[in-house]
Amino acid sequence: MIGALMLDIAGTELTQEDIELLQAPQVGGVILFARNIQSPQQVRALTDHMRQIRPEILIAVDQEGGRVQRLRQGFTLLPAMGRFGELYQKDAEQALDLAEQCGWLMATEVLAVGIDFSFAPVLDLNDISDVIGDRGFAKNMQDIVPLASAFLNGMKRAGMASTGKHFPGHGSVKADSHVAAAIDSRPYAEIFAKDMQSFIQLMPQLDALMPAHVIYEQVDPNPAGFSEFWIQNILRQELKFNGVLFSDDLSMQAACVVGGADARIQAALKAGCDMGLVCNDRAAQCIALAGMTELPLPNQQRLERMRGKIPNIQIGETLALGAEWQRVRDNITAFRNTN
């Protein structure tokens, strides 16, 4: 059974404390960070060990490209998604082709080392946000939708489920929700018309969504990830989205408005998230876990869709994943290195 808490670990291999935590029924996932990565071979050994301890565990990473890329040593360095938006203005066909190749390449490398999925793609506008910027494909949804659709097709072709973030849109909010409370003062109609459209139009291709730690104060007093209005009324009922909902990291500053780690994860799950992330704070993870032992396990059928098609292959110190991988890697590396 898959639990509702996703946590992280400190190092490149499991400690005894990690092993004991992974065995807790409400632990359902592990997210890897750069500190957990030494080489492809080491990552695959780590993920294989996790599955020996807990075969049903879901393993995730943030491998977006650009500045948000945890797997670096021994992996292809991917361009920021905003680069595809720039190319789209000059050569739409080439931009779409490269975006599809990049989605496939990212997913192929992540799956090869035993990770089920990357929290990607970012569907926010590349607008005024301090934290989004060129993580977003473009400044308008007319460009975001085709580019993200191509990237999603590539991920799917490789065998990886997708997570659109950060619903209903973080690109029009300047504050970085990692370190500050992020508040959007616009009315619902403007958010719907401007920021939500990329999520709505791509929803048939998305397996999961991650709500933003943003308070849309004219709509609801709670951050979107703690809001029954956004999750139940809008996503589940109005938009009929039946994919997985992951909270953003509940250790982020913008999430602290709800209270301690136990209150935060309870609020996220009560609002309708399927799984809550508590990262970079082991004490908070233990508090969150203690606060959810009496809660029911999440929707297993829904979460099972996030399981990646992980190949049964031996991984060395460097990746060698076949002729198509080499060709696509060369294409993406050449694009990334162009001015």
mmCIF file with all atom_site columns, C-alpha atoms in Angstrom, residues 120-323:
data_model
loop_
_atom_site.group_PDB
_atom_site.id
_atom_site.type_symbol
_atom_site.label_atom_id
_atom_site.label_alt_id
_atom_site.label_comp_id
_atom_site.label_asym_id
_atom_site.label_entity_id
_atom_site.label_seq_id
_atom_site.pdbx_PDB_ins_code
_atom_site.Cartn_x
_atom_site.Cartn_y
_atom_site.Cartn_z
_atom_site.occupancy
_atom_site.B_iso_or_equiv
_atom_site.pdbx_formal_charge
_atom_site.auth_seq_id
_atom_site.auth_comp_id
_atom_site.auth_asym_id
_atom_site.auth_atom_id
_atom_site.pdbx_PDB_model_num
ATOM 1   C CA . ALA A 1 120 ? 7.481   18.218 -14.426 1.00 0.00 ? 120 ALA A CA 1
ATOM 2   C CA . PRO A 1 121 ? 6.564   20.190 -16.415 1.00 0.00 ? 121 PRO A CA 1
ATOM 3   C CA . VAL A 1 122 ? 6.135   23.713 -15.037 1.00 0.00 ? 122 VAL A CA 1
ATOM 4   C CA . LEU A 1 123 ? 3.022   25.207 -16.668 1.00 0.00 ? 123 LEU A CA 1
ATOM 5   C CA . ASP A 1 124 ? 3.277   28.618 -15.023 1.00 0.00 ? 124 ASP A CA 1
ATOM 6   C CA . LEU A 1 125 ? 3.685   31.772 -17.079 1.00 0.00 ? 125 LEU A CA 1
ATOM 7   C CA . ASN A 1 126 ? 7.258   33.035 -17.429 1.00 0.00 ? 126 ASN A CA 1
ATOM 8   C CA . ASP A 1 127 ? 6.099   36.389 -16.044 1.00 0.00 ? 127 ASP A CA 1
ATOM 9   C CA . ILE A 1 128 ? 6.988   38.421 -12.928 1.00 0.00 ? 128 ILE A CA 1
ATOM 10  C CA . SER A 1 129 ? 7.679   35.569 -10.476 1.00 0.00 ? 129 SER A CA 1
ATOM 11  C CA . ASP A 1 130 ? 11.049  35.525 -8.694  1.00 0.00 ? 130 ASP A CA 1
ATOM 12  C CA . VAL A 1 131 ? 10.968  31.724 -8.494  1.00 0.00 ? 131 VAL A CA 1
ATOM 13  C CA . ILE A 1 132 ? 9.468   30.698 -11.873 1.00 0.00 ? 132 ILE A CA 1
ATOM 14  C CA . GLY A 1 133 ? 11.135  32.784 -14.596 1.00 0.00 ? 133 GLY A CA 1
ATOM 15  C CA . ASP A 1 134 ? 12.567  30.610 -17.372 1.00 0.00 ? 134 ASP A CA 1
ATOM 16  C CA . ARG A 1 135 ? 11.317  27.461 -15.645 1.00 0.00 ? 135 ARG A CA 1
ATOM 17  C CA . GLY A 1 136 ? 8.147   28.363 -17.565 1.00 0.00 ? 136 GLY A CA 1
ATOM 18  C CA . PHE A 1 137 ? 8.011   27.695 -21.313 1.00 0.00 ? 137 PHE A CA 1
ATOM 19  C CA . ALA A 1 138 ? 6.746   31.135 -22.327 1.00 0.00 ? 138 ALA A CA 1
ATOM 20  C CA . LYS A 1 139 ? 5.026   34.344 -21.286 1.00 0.00 ? 139 LYS A CA 1
ATOM 21  C CA . ASN A 1 140 ? 1.593   33.413 -22.675 1.00 0.00 ? 140 ASN A CA 1
ATOM 22  C CA . MET A 1 141 ? -0.512  30.293 -22.702 1.00 0.00 ? 141 MET A CA 1
ATOM 23  C CA . GLN A 1 142 ? -0.796  30.300 -26.528 1.00 0.00 ? 142 GLN A CA 1
ATOM 24  C CA . ASP A 1 143 ? 2.896   29.311 -26.629 1.00 0.00 ? 143 ASP A CA 1
ATOM 25  C CA . ILE A 1 144 ? 3.010   27.287 -23.398 1.00 0.00 ? 144 ILE A CA 1
ATOM 26  C CA . VAL A 1 145 ? 0.294   24.826 -24.447 1.00 0.00 ? 145 VAL A CA 1
ATOM 27  C CA . PRO A 1 146 ? 1.866   23.449 -27.661 1.00 0.00 ? 146 PRO A CA 1
ATOM 28  C CA . LEU A 1 147 ? 5.385   23.380 -26.200 1.00 0.00 ? 147 LEU A CA 1
ATOM 29  C CA . ALA A 1 148 ? 4.359   21.701 -22.946 1.00 0.00 ? 148 ALA A CA 1
ATOM 30  C CA . SER A 1 149 ? 2.156   19.282 -24.908 1.00 0.00 ? 149 SER A CA 1
ATOM 31  C CA . ALA A 1 150 ? 5.185   18.231 -26.966 1.00 0.00 ? 150 ALA A CA 1
ATOM 32  C CA . PHE A 1 151 ? 7.288   17.819 -23.803 1.00 0.00 ? 151 PHE A CA 1
ATOM 33  C CA . LEU A 1 152 ? 4.497   15.736 -22.219 1.00 0.00 ? 152 LEU A CA 1
ATOM 34  C CA . ASN A 1 153 ? 4.333   13.529 -25.317 1.00 0.00 ? 153 ASN A CA 1
ATOM 35  C CA . GLY A 1 154 ? 8.050   12.860 -24.934 1.00 0.00 ? 154 GLY A CA 1
ATOM 36  C CA . MET A 1 155 ? 7.679   11.946 -21.264 1.00 0.00 ? 155 MET A CA 1
ATOM 37  C CA . LYS A 1 156 ? 4.806   9.598  -22.053 1.00 0.00 ? 156 LYS A CA 1
ATOM 38  C CA . ARG A 1 157 ? 6.725   7.937  -24.897 1.00 0.00 ? 157 ARG A CA 1
ATOM 39  C CA . ALA A 1 158 ? 9.524   7.156  -22.430 1.00 0.00 ? 158 ALA A CA 1
ATOM 40  C CA . GLY A 1 159 ? 7.061   5.679  -19.895 1.00 0.00 ? 159 GLY A CA 1
ATOM 41  C CA . MET A 1 160 ? 6.842   8.451  -17.291 1.00 0.00 ? 160 MET A CA 1
ATOM 42  C CA . ALA A 1 161 ? 3.783   10.026 -15.670 1.00 0.00 ? 161 ALA A CA 1
ATOM 43  C CA . SER A 1 162 ? 3.599   13.828 -15.643 1.00 0.00 ? 162 SER A CA 1
ATOM 44  C CA . THR A 1 163 ? 2.931   16.454 -12.968 1.00 0.00 ? 163 THR A CA 1
ATOM 45  C CA . GLY A 1 164 ? 1.854   19.954 -14.000 1.00 0.00 ? 164 GLY A CA 1
ATOM 46  C CA . LYS A 1 165 ? 2.822   22.679 -11.557 1.00 0.00 ? 165 LYS A CA 1
ATOM 47  C CA . HIS A 1 166 ? 1.954   25.031 -9.855  1.00 0.00 ? 166 HIS A CA 1
ATOM 48  C CA . PHE A 1 167 ? -1.867  25.171 -10.193 1.00 0.00 ? 167 PHE A CA 1
ATOM 49  C CA . PRO A 1 168 ? -3.652  27.587 -10.668 1.00 0.00 ? 168 PRO A CA 1
ATOM 50  C CA . GLY A 1 169 ? -0.496  29.529 -11.581 1.00 0.00 ? 169 GLY A CA 1
ATOM 51  C CA . HIS A 1 170 ? 2.525   30.988 -9.789  1.00 0.00 ? 170 HIS A CA 1
ATOM 52  C CA . GLY A 1 171 ? 3.948   33.038 -12.664 1.00 0.00 ? 171 GLY A CA 1
ATOM 53  C CA . SER A 1 172 ? 1.961   36.205 -11.904 1.00 0.00 ? 172 SER A CA 1
ATOM 54  C CA . VAL A 1 173 ? 3.066   36.295 -8.236  1.00 0.00 ? 173 VAL A CA 1
ATOM 55  C CA . LYS A 1 174 ? 6.418   37.960 -7.569  1.00 0.00 ? 174 LYS A CA 1
ATOM 56  C CA . ALA A 1 175 ? 7.220   36.487 -4.131  1.00 0.00 ? 175 ALA A CA 1
ATOM 57  C CA . ASP A 1 176 ? 9.106   33.176 -3.864  1.00 0.00 ? 176 ASP A CA 1
ATOM 58  C CA . SER A 1 177 ? 6.879   30.886 -1.790  1.00 0.00 ? 177 SER A CA 1
ATOM 59  C CA . HIS A 1 178 ? 9.964   28.956 -0.575  1.00 0.00 ? 178 HIS A CA 1
ATOM 60  C CA . VAL A 1 179 ? 10.993  31.907 1.583   1.00 0.00 ? 179 VAL A CA 1
ATOM 61  C CA . ALA A 1 180 ? 7.968   34.217 1.852   1.00 0.00 ? 180 ALA A CA 1
ATOM 62  C CA . ALA A 1 181 ? 4.198   34.281 1.928   1.00 0.00 ? 181 ALA A CA 1
ATOM 63  C CA . ALA A 1 182 ? 3.035   34.594 -1.678  1.00 0.00 ? 182 ALA A CA 1
ATOM 64  C CA . ILE A 1 183 ? -0.224  36.493 -2.187  1.00 0.00 ? 183 ILE A CA 1
ATOM 65  C CA . ASP A 1 184 ? -2.103  37.058 -5.438  1.00 0.00 ? 184 ASP A CA 1
ATOM 66  C CA . SER A 1 185 ? -4.704  39.815 -5.166  1.00 0.00 ? 185 SER A CA 1
ATOM 67  C CA . ARG A 1 186 ? -6.370  39.356 -8.561  1.00 0.00 ? 186 ARG A CA 1
ATOM 68  C CA . PRO A 1 187 ? -9.996  38.253 -8.997  1.00 0.00 ? 187 PRO A CA 1
ATOM 69  C CA . TYR A 1 188 ? -10.803 34.685 -10.010 1.00 0.00 ? 188 TYR A CA 1
ATOM 70  C CA . ALA A 1 189 ? -11.882 35.727 -13.512 1.00 0.00 ? 189 ALA A CA 1
ATOM 71  C CA . GLU A 1 190 ? -8.434  37.125 -14.300 1.00 0.00 ? 190 GLU A CA 1
ATOM 72  C CA . ILE A 1 191 ? -6.589  34.089 -12.892 1.00 0.00 ? 191 ILE A CA 1
ATOM 73  C CA . PHE A 1 192 ? -8.899  31.818 -14.891 1.00 0.00 ? 192 PHE A CA 1
ATOM 74  C CA . ALA A 1 193 ? -8.411  33.726 -18.138 1.00 0.00 ? 193 ALA A CA 1
ATOM 75  C CA . LYS A 1 194 ? -4.661  34.230 -17.856 1.00 0.00 ? 194 LYS A CA 1
ATOM 76  C CA . ASP A 1 195 ? -2.900  31.642 -15.644 1.00 0.00 ? 195 ASP A CA 1
ATOM 77  C CA . MET A 1 196 ? -5.235  28.636 -15.486 1.00 0.00 ? 196 MET A CA 1
ATOM 78  C CA . GLN A 1 197 ? -5.669  28.085 -19.200 1.00 0.00 ? 197 GLN A CA 1
ATOM 79  C CA . SER A 1 198 ? -2.430  26.157 -19.739 1.00 0.00 ? 198 SER A CA 1
ATOM 80  C CA . PHE A 1 199 ? -3.440  23.735 -16.957 1.00 0.00 ? 199 PHE A CA 1
ATOM 81  C CA . ILE A 1 200 ? -7.002  23.387 -18.254 1.00 0.00 ? 200 ILE A CA 1
ATOM 82  C CA . GLN A 1 201 ? -6.029  22.823 -21.880 1.00 0.00 ? 201 GLN A CA 1
ATOM 83  C CA . LEU A 1 202 ? -3.303  20.287 -20.987 1.00 0.00 ? 202 LEU A CA 1
ATOM 84  C CA . MET A 1 203 ? -5.365  18.459 -18.360 1.00 0.00 ? 203 MET A CA 1
ATOM 85  C CA . PRO A 1 204 ? -6.159  15.487 -20.655 1.00 0.00 ? 204 PRO A CA 1
ATOM 86  C CA . GLN A 1 205 ? -2.393  14.811 -20.855 1.00 0.00 ? 205 GLN A CA 1
ATOM 87  C CA . LEU A 1 206 ? -1.606  15.287 -17.160 1.00 0.00 ? 206 LEU A CA 1
ATOM 88  C CA . ASP A 1 207 ? -1.370  12.454 -14.632 1.00 0.00 ? 207 ASP A CA 1
ATOM 89  C CA . ALA A 1 208 ? -0.925  14.759 -11.624 1.00 0.00 ? 208 ALA A CA 1
ATOM 90  C CA . LEU A 1 209 ? -0.965  18.376 -10.512 1.00 0.00 ? 209 LEU A CA 1
ATOM 91  C CA . MET A 1 210 ? 0.869   20.261 -7.787  1.00 0.00 ? 210 MET A CA 1
ATOM 92  C CA . PRO A 1 211 ? -1.069  23.217 -6.338  1.00 0.00 ? 211 PRO A CA 1
ATOM 93  C CA . ALA A 1 212 ? 0.847   26.429 -5.618  1.00 0.00 ? 212 ALA A CA 1
ATOM 94  C CA . HIS A 1 213 ? 1.689   27.638 -2.111  1.00 0.00 ? 213 HIS A CA 1
ATOM 95  C CA . VAL A 1 214 ? 0.027   30.912 -3.079  1.00 0.00 ? 214 VAL A CA 1
ATOM 96  C CA . ILE A 1 215 ? -2.904  32.630 -1.374  1.00 0.00 ? 215 ILE A CA 1
ATOM 97  C CA . TYR A 1 216 ? -5.334  33.954 -4.002  1.00 0.00 ? 216 TYR A CA 1
ATOM 98  C CA . GLU A 1 217 ? -6.884  36.255 -1.452  1.00 0.00 ? 217 GLU A CA 1
ATOM 99  C CA . GLN A 1 218 ? -9.954  37.309 -3.448  1.00 0.00 ? 218 GLN A CA 1
ATOM 100 C CA . VAL A 1 219 ? -10.824 33.631 -3.953  1.00 0.00 ? 219 VAL A CA 1
ATOM 101 C CA . ASP A 1 220 ? -9.921  31.806 -0.724  1.00 0.00 ? 220 ASP A CA 1
ATOM 102 C CA . PRO A 1 221 ? -7.950  32.696 2.450   1.00 0.00 ? 221 PRO A CA 1
ATOM 103 C CA . ASN A 1 222 ? -5.838  29.508 2.290   1.00 0.00 ? 222 ASN A CA 1
ATOM 104 C CA . PRO A 1 223 ? -2.900  28.689 -0.021  1.00 0.00 ? 223 PRO A CA 1
ATOM 105 C CA . ALA A 1 224 ? -4.201  26.666 -2.990  1.00 0.00 ? 224 ALA A CA 1
ATOM 106 C CA . GLY A 1 225 ? -2.702  23.409 -1.671  1.00 0.00 ? 225 GLY A CA 1
ATOM 107 C CA . PHE A 1 226 ? -4.736  23.778 1.553   1.00 0.00 ? 226 PHE A CA 1
ATOM 108 C CA . SER A 1 227 ? -7.895  25.027 -0.139  1.00 0.00 ? 227 SER A CA 1
ATOM 109 C CA . GLU A 1 228 ? -10.997 22.895 -0.501  1.00 0.00 ? 228 GLU A CA 1
ATOM 110 C CA . PHE A 1 229 ? -12.294 25.541 -2.894  1.00 0.00 ? 229 PHE A CA 1
ATOM 111 C CA . TRP A 1 230 ? -9.384  25.136 -5.324  1.00 0.00 ? 230 TRP A CA 1
ATOM 112 C CA . ILE A 1 231 ? -9.000  21.373 -4.923  1.00 0.00 ? 231 ILE A CA 1
ATOM 113 C CA . GLN A 1 232 ? -12.564 20.128 -4.452  1.00 0.00 ? 232 GLN A CA 1
ATOM 114 C CA . ASN A 1 233 ? -14.737 22.795 -6.081  1.00 0.00 ? 233 ASN A CA 1
ATOM 115 C CA . ILE A 1 234 ? -12.520 23.797 -8.996  1.00 0.00 ? 234 ILE A CA 1
ATOM 116 C CA . LEU A 1 235 ? -10.201 20.861 -9.778  1.00 0.00 ? 235 LEU A CA 1
ATOM 117 C CA . ARG A 1 236 ? -12.327 17.851 -8.870  1.00 0.00 ? 236 ARG A CA 1
ATOM 118 C CA . GLN A 1 237 ? -15.865 19.099 -9.517  1.00 0.00 ? 237 GLN A CA 1
ATOM 119 C CA . GLU A 1 238 ? -15.715 21.885 -12.094 1.00 0.00 ? 238 GLU A CA 1
ATOM 120 C CA . LEU A 1 239 ? -12.698 20.731 -14.129 1.00 0.00 ? 239 LEU A CA 1
ATOM 121 C CA . LYS A 1 240 ? -13.298 16.981 -13.490 1.00 0.00 ? 240 LYS A CA 1
ATOM 122 C CA . PHE A 1 241 ? -9.596  16.332 -12.861 1.00 0.00 ? 241 PHE A CA 1
ATOM 123 C CA . ASN A 1 242 ? -9.141  12.801 -11.537 1.00 0.00 ? 242 ASN A CA 1
ATOM 124 C CA . GLY A 1 243 ? -5.333  12.680 -11.460 1.00 0.00 ? 243 GLY A CA 1
ATOM 125 C CA . VAL A 1 244 ? -3.046  12.719 -8.433  1.00 0.00 ? 244 VAL A CA 1
ATOM 126 C CA . LEU A 1 245 ? -2.669  15.920 -6.400  1.00 0.00 ? 245 LEU A CA 1
ATOM 127 C CA . PHE A 1 246 ? 0.698   16.412 -4.698  1.00 0.00 ? 246 PHE A CA 1
ATOM 128 C CA . SER A 1 247 ? 1.167   19.192 -2.167  1.00 0.00 ? 247 SER A CA 1
ATOM 129 C CA . ASP A 1 248 ? 4.198   21.376 -2.772  1.00 0.00 ? 248 ASP A CA 1
ATOM 130 C CA . ASP A 1 249 ? 6.857   21.081 -0.044  1.00 0.00 ? 249 ASP A CA 1
ATOM 131 C CA . LEU A 1 250 ? 5.072   21.645 3.268   1.00 0.00 ? 250 LEU A CA 1
ATOM 132 C CA . SER A 1 251 ? 8.343   22.906 4.800   1.00 0.00 ? 251 SER A CA 1
ATOM 133 C CA . MET A 1 252 ? 8.271   25.988 2.554   1.00 0.00 ? 252 MET A CA 1
ATOM 134 C CA . GLN A 1 253 ? 7.728   29.327 4.265   1.00 0.00 ? 253 GLN A CA 1
ATOM 135 C CA . ALA A 1 254 ? 4.420   29.973 2.528   1.00 0.00 ? 254 ALA A CA 1
ATOM 136 C CA . ALA A 1 255 ? 3.013   26.739 3.983   1.00 0.00 ? 255 ALA A CA 1
ATOM 137 C CA . CYS A 1 256 ? 3.790   27.722 7.573   1.00 0.00 ? 256 CYS A CA 1
ATOM 138 C CA . VAL A 1 257 ? 0.655   29.887 7.795   1.00 0.00 ? 257 VAL A CA 1
ATOM 139 C CA . VAL A 1 258 ? -1.257  26.706 8.661   1.00 0.00 ? 258 VAL A CA 1
ATOM 140 C CA . GLY A 1 259 ? 0.796   25.719 11.725  1.00 0.00 ? 259 GLY A CA 1
ATOM 141 C CA . GLY A 1 260 ? 3.171   22.861 12.565  1.00 0.00 ? 260 GLY A CA 1
ATOM 142 C CA . ALA A 1 261 ? 4.109   19.982 10.247  1.00 0.00 ? 261 ALA A CA 1
ATOM 143 C CA . ASP A 1 262 ? 1.291   17.793 11.572  1.00 0.00 ? 262 ASP A CA 1
ATOM 144 C CA . ALA A 1 263 ? -1.291  20.548 11.025  1.00 0.00 ? 263 ALA A CA 1
ATOM 145 C CA . ARG A 1 264 ? 0.088   21.248 7.540   1.00 0.00 ? 264 ARG A CA 1
ATOM 146 C CA . ILE A 1 265 ? -0.099  17.700 6.255   1.00 0.00 ? 265 ILE A CA 1
ATOM 147 C CA . GLN A 1 266 ? -3.534  17.201 7.801   1.00 0.00 ? 266 GLN A CA 1
ATOM 148 C CA . ALA A 1 267 ? -4.737  20.420 6.142   1.00 0.00 ? 267 ALA A CA 1
ATOM 149 C CA . ALA A 1 268 ? -3.322  19.404 2.744   1.00 0.00 ? 268 ALA A CA 1
ATOM 150 C CA . LEU A 1 269 ? -4.850  15.926 2.864   1.00 0.00 ? 269 LEU A CA 1
ATOM 151 C CA . LYS A 1 270 ? -8.181  17.195 4.242   1.00 0.00 ? 270 LYS A CA 1
ATOM 152 C CA . ALA A 1 271 ? -8.363  19.722 1.395   1.00 0.00 ? 271 ALA A CA 1
ATOM 153 C CA . GLY A 1 272 ? -7.967  16.863 -1.070  1.00 0.00 ? 272 GLY A CA 1
ATOM 154 C CA . CYS A 1 273 ? -4.262  16.313 -1.809  1.00 0.00 ? 273 CYS A CA 1
ATOM 155 C CA . ASP A 1 274 ? -3.368  12.646 -2.286  1.00 0.00 ? 274 ASP A CA 1
ATOM 156 C CA . MET A 1 275 ? 0.198   12.974 -1.034  1.00 0.00 ? 275 MET A CA 1
ATOM 157 C CA . GLY A 1 276 ? 2.000   15.630 1.003   1.00 0.00 ? 276 GLY A CA 1
ATOM 158 C CA . LEU A 1 277 ? 5.698   16.473 0.672   1.00 0.00 ? 277 LEU A CA 1
ATOM 159 C CA . VAL A 1 278 ? 7.773   17.314 3.754   1.00 0.00 ? 278 VAL A CA 1
ATOM 160 C CA . CYS A 1 279 ? 11.372  17.963 2.725   1.00 0.00 ? 279 CYS A CA 1
ATOM 161 C CA . ASN A 1 280 ? 14.722  18.907 4.270   1.00 0.00 ? 280 ASN A CA 1
ATOM 162 C CA . ASP A 1 281 ? 13.517  18.609 7.859   1.00 0.00 ? 281 ASP A CA 1
ATOM 163 C CA . ARG A 1 282 ? 13.600  15.159 9.473   1.00 0.00 ? 282 ARG A CA 1
ATOM 164 C CA . ALA A 1 283 ? 12.051  16.375 12.718  1.00 0.00 ? 283 ALA A CA 1
ATOM 165 C CA . ALA A 1 284 ? 9.115   17.846 10.765  1.00 0.00 ? 284 ALA A CA 1
ATOM 166 C CA . GLN A 1 285 ? 8.744   14.583 8.840   1.00 0.00 ? 285 GLN A CA 1
ATOM 167 C CA . CYS A 1 286 ? 8.438   12.625 12.077  1.00 0.00 ? 286 CYS A CA 1
ATOM 168 C CA . ILE A 1 287 ? 5.905   15.126 13.448  1.00 0.00 ? 287 ILE A CA 1
ATOM 169 C CA . ALA A 1 288 ? 3.901   14.930 10.205  1.00 0.00 ? 288 ALA A CA 1
ATOM 170 C CA . LEU A 1 289 ? 3.988   11.134 10.268  1.00 0.00 ? 289 LEU A CA 1
ATOM 171 C CA . ALA A 1 290 ? 2.782   11.056 13.867  1.00 0.00 ? 290 ALA A CA 1
ATOM 172 C CA . GLY A 1 291 ? -0.040  13.421 12.896  1.00 0.00 ? 291 GLY A CA 1
ATOM 173 C CA . MET A 1 292 ? -1.367  11.162 10.152  1.00 0.00 ? 292 MET A CA 1
ATOM 174 C CA . THR A 1 293 ? -1.186  7.644  11.622  1.00 0.00 ? 293 THR A CA 1
ATOM 175 C CA . GLU A 1 294 ? -4.958  7.646  12.174  1.00 0.00 ? 294 GLU A CA 1
ATOM 176 C CA . LEU A 1 295 ? -5.770  8.991  8.699   1.00 0.00 ? 295 LEU A CA 1
ATOM 177 C CA . PRO A 1 296 ? -6.926  6.623  5.945   1.00 0.00 ? 296 PRO A CA 1
ATOM 178 C CA . LEU A 1 297 ? -4.484  5.666  3.192   1.00 0.00 ? 297 LEU A CA 1
ATOM 179 C CA . PRO A 1 298 ? -4.895  7.658  -0.027  1.00 0.00 ? 298 PRO A CA 1
ATOM 180 C CA . ASN A 1 299 ? -6.554  6.511  -3.269  1.00 0.00 ? 299 ASN A CA 1
ATOM 181 C CA . GLN A 1 300 ? -4.290  3.623  -4.303  1.00 0.00 ? 300 GLN A CA 1
ATOM 182 C CA . GLN A 1 301 ? -5.539  3.326  -7.864  1.00 0.00 ? 301 GLN A CA 1
ATOM 183 C CA . ARG A 1 302 ? -4.831  6.981  -8.515  1.00 0.00 ? 302 ARG A CA 1
ATOM 184 C CA . LEU A 1 303 ? -1.327  6.929  -7.019  1.00 0.00 ? 303 LEU A CA 1
ATOM 185 C CA . GLU A 1 304 ? -0.449  3.706  -8.832  1.00 0.00 ? 304 GLU A CA 1
ATOM 186 C CA . ARG A 1 305 ? -0.623  5.636  -12.127 1.00 0.00 ? 305 ARG A CA 1
ATOM 187 C CA . MET A 1 306 ? 2.542   7.502  -11.113 1.00 0.00 ? 306 MET A CA 1
ATOM 188 C CA . ARG A 1 307 ? 4.648   4.345  -11.229 1.00 0.00 ? 307 ARG A CA 1
ATOM 189 C CA . GLY A 1 308 ? 7.272   4.649  -13.944 1.00 0.00 ? 308 GLY A CA 1
ATOM 190 C CA . LYS A 1 309 ? 8.284   2.059  -16.529 1.00 0.00 ? 309 LYS A CA 1
ATOM 191 C CA . ILE A 1 310 ? 11.682  1.401  -14.987 1.00 0.00 ? 310 ILE A CA 1
ATOM 192 C CA . PRO A 1 311 ? 13.939  -0.724 -17.214 1.00 0.00 ? 311 PRO A CA 1
ATOM 193 C CA . ASN A 1 312 ? 15.604  -3.826 -15.833 1.00 0.00 ? 312 ASN A CA 1
ATOM 194 C CA . ILE A 1 313 ? 19.146  -2.838 -16.818 1.00 0.00 ? 313 ILE A CA 1
ATOM 195 C CA . GLN A 1 314 ? 22.581  -2.544 -15.277 1.00 0.00 ? 314 GLN A CA 1
ATOM 196 C CA . ILE A 1 315 ? 23.728  1.053  -14.862 1.00 0.00 ? 315 ILE A CA 1
ATOM 197 C CA . GLY A 1 316 ? 27.399  2.061  -14.863 1.00 0.00 ? 316 GLY A CA 1
ATOM 198 C CA . GLU A 1 317 ? 29.215  5.170  -13.668 1.00 0.00 ? 317 GLU A CA 1
ATOM 199 C CA . THR A 1 318 ? 28.106  6.882  -16.896 1.00 0.00 ? 318 THR A CA 1
ATOM 200 C CA . LEU A 1 319 ? 24.872  6.395  -18.816 1.00 0.00 ? 319 LEU A CA 1
ATOM 201 C CA . ALA A 1 320 ? 24.803  4.412  -22.060 1.00 0.00 ? 320 ALA A CA 1
ATOM 202 C CA . LEU A 1 321 ? 21.164  3.964  -23.090 1.00 0.00 ? 321 LEU A CA 1
ATOM 203 C CA . GLY A 1 322 ? 21.320  3.134  -26.798 1.00 0.00 ? 322 GLY A CA 1
ATOM 204 C CA . ALA A 1 323 ? 21.472  4.793  -30.208 1.00 0.00 ? 323 ALA A CA 1
#
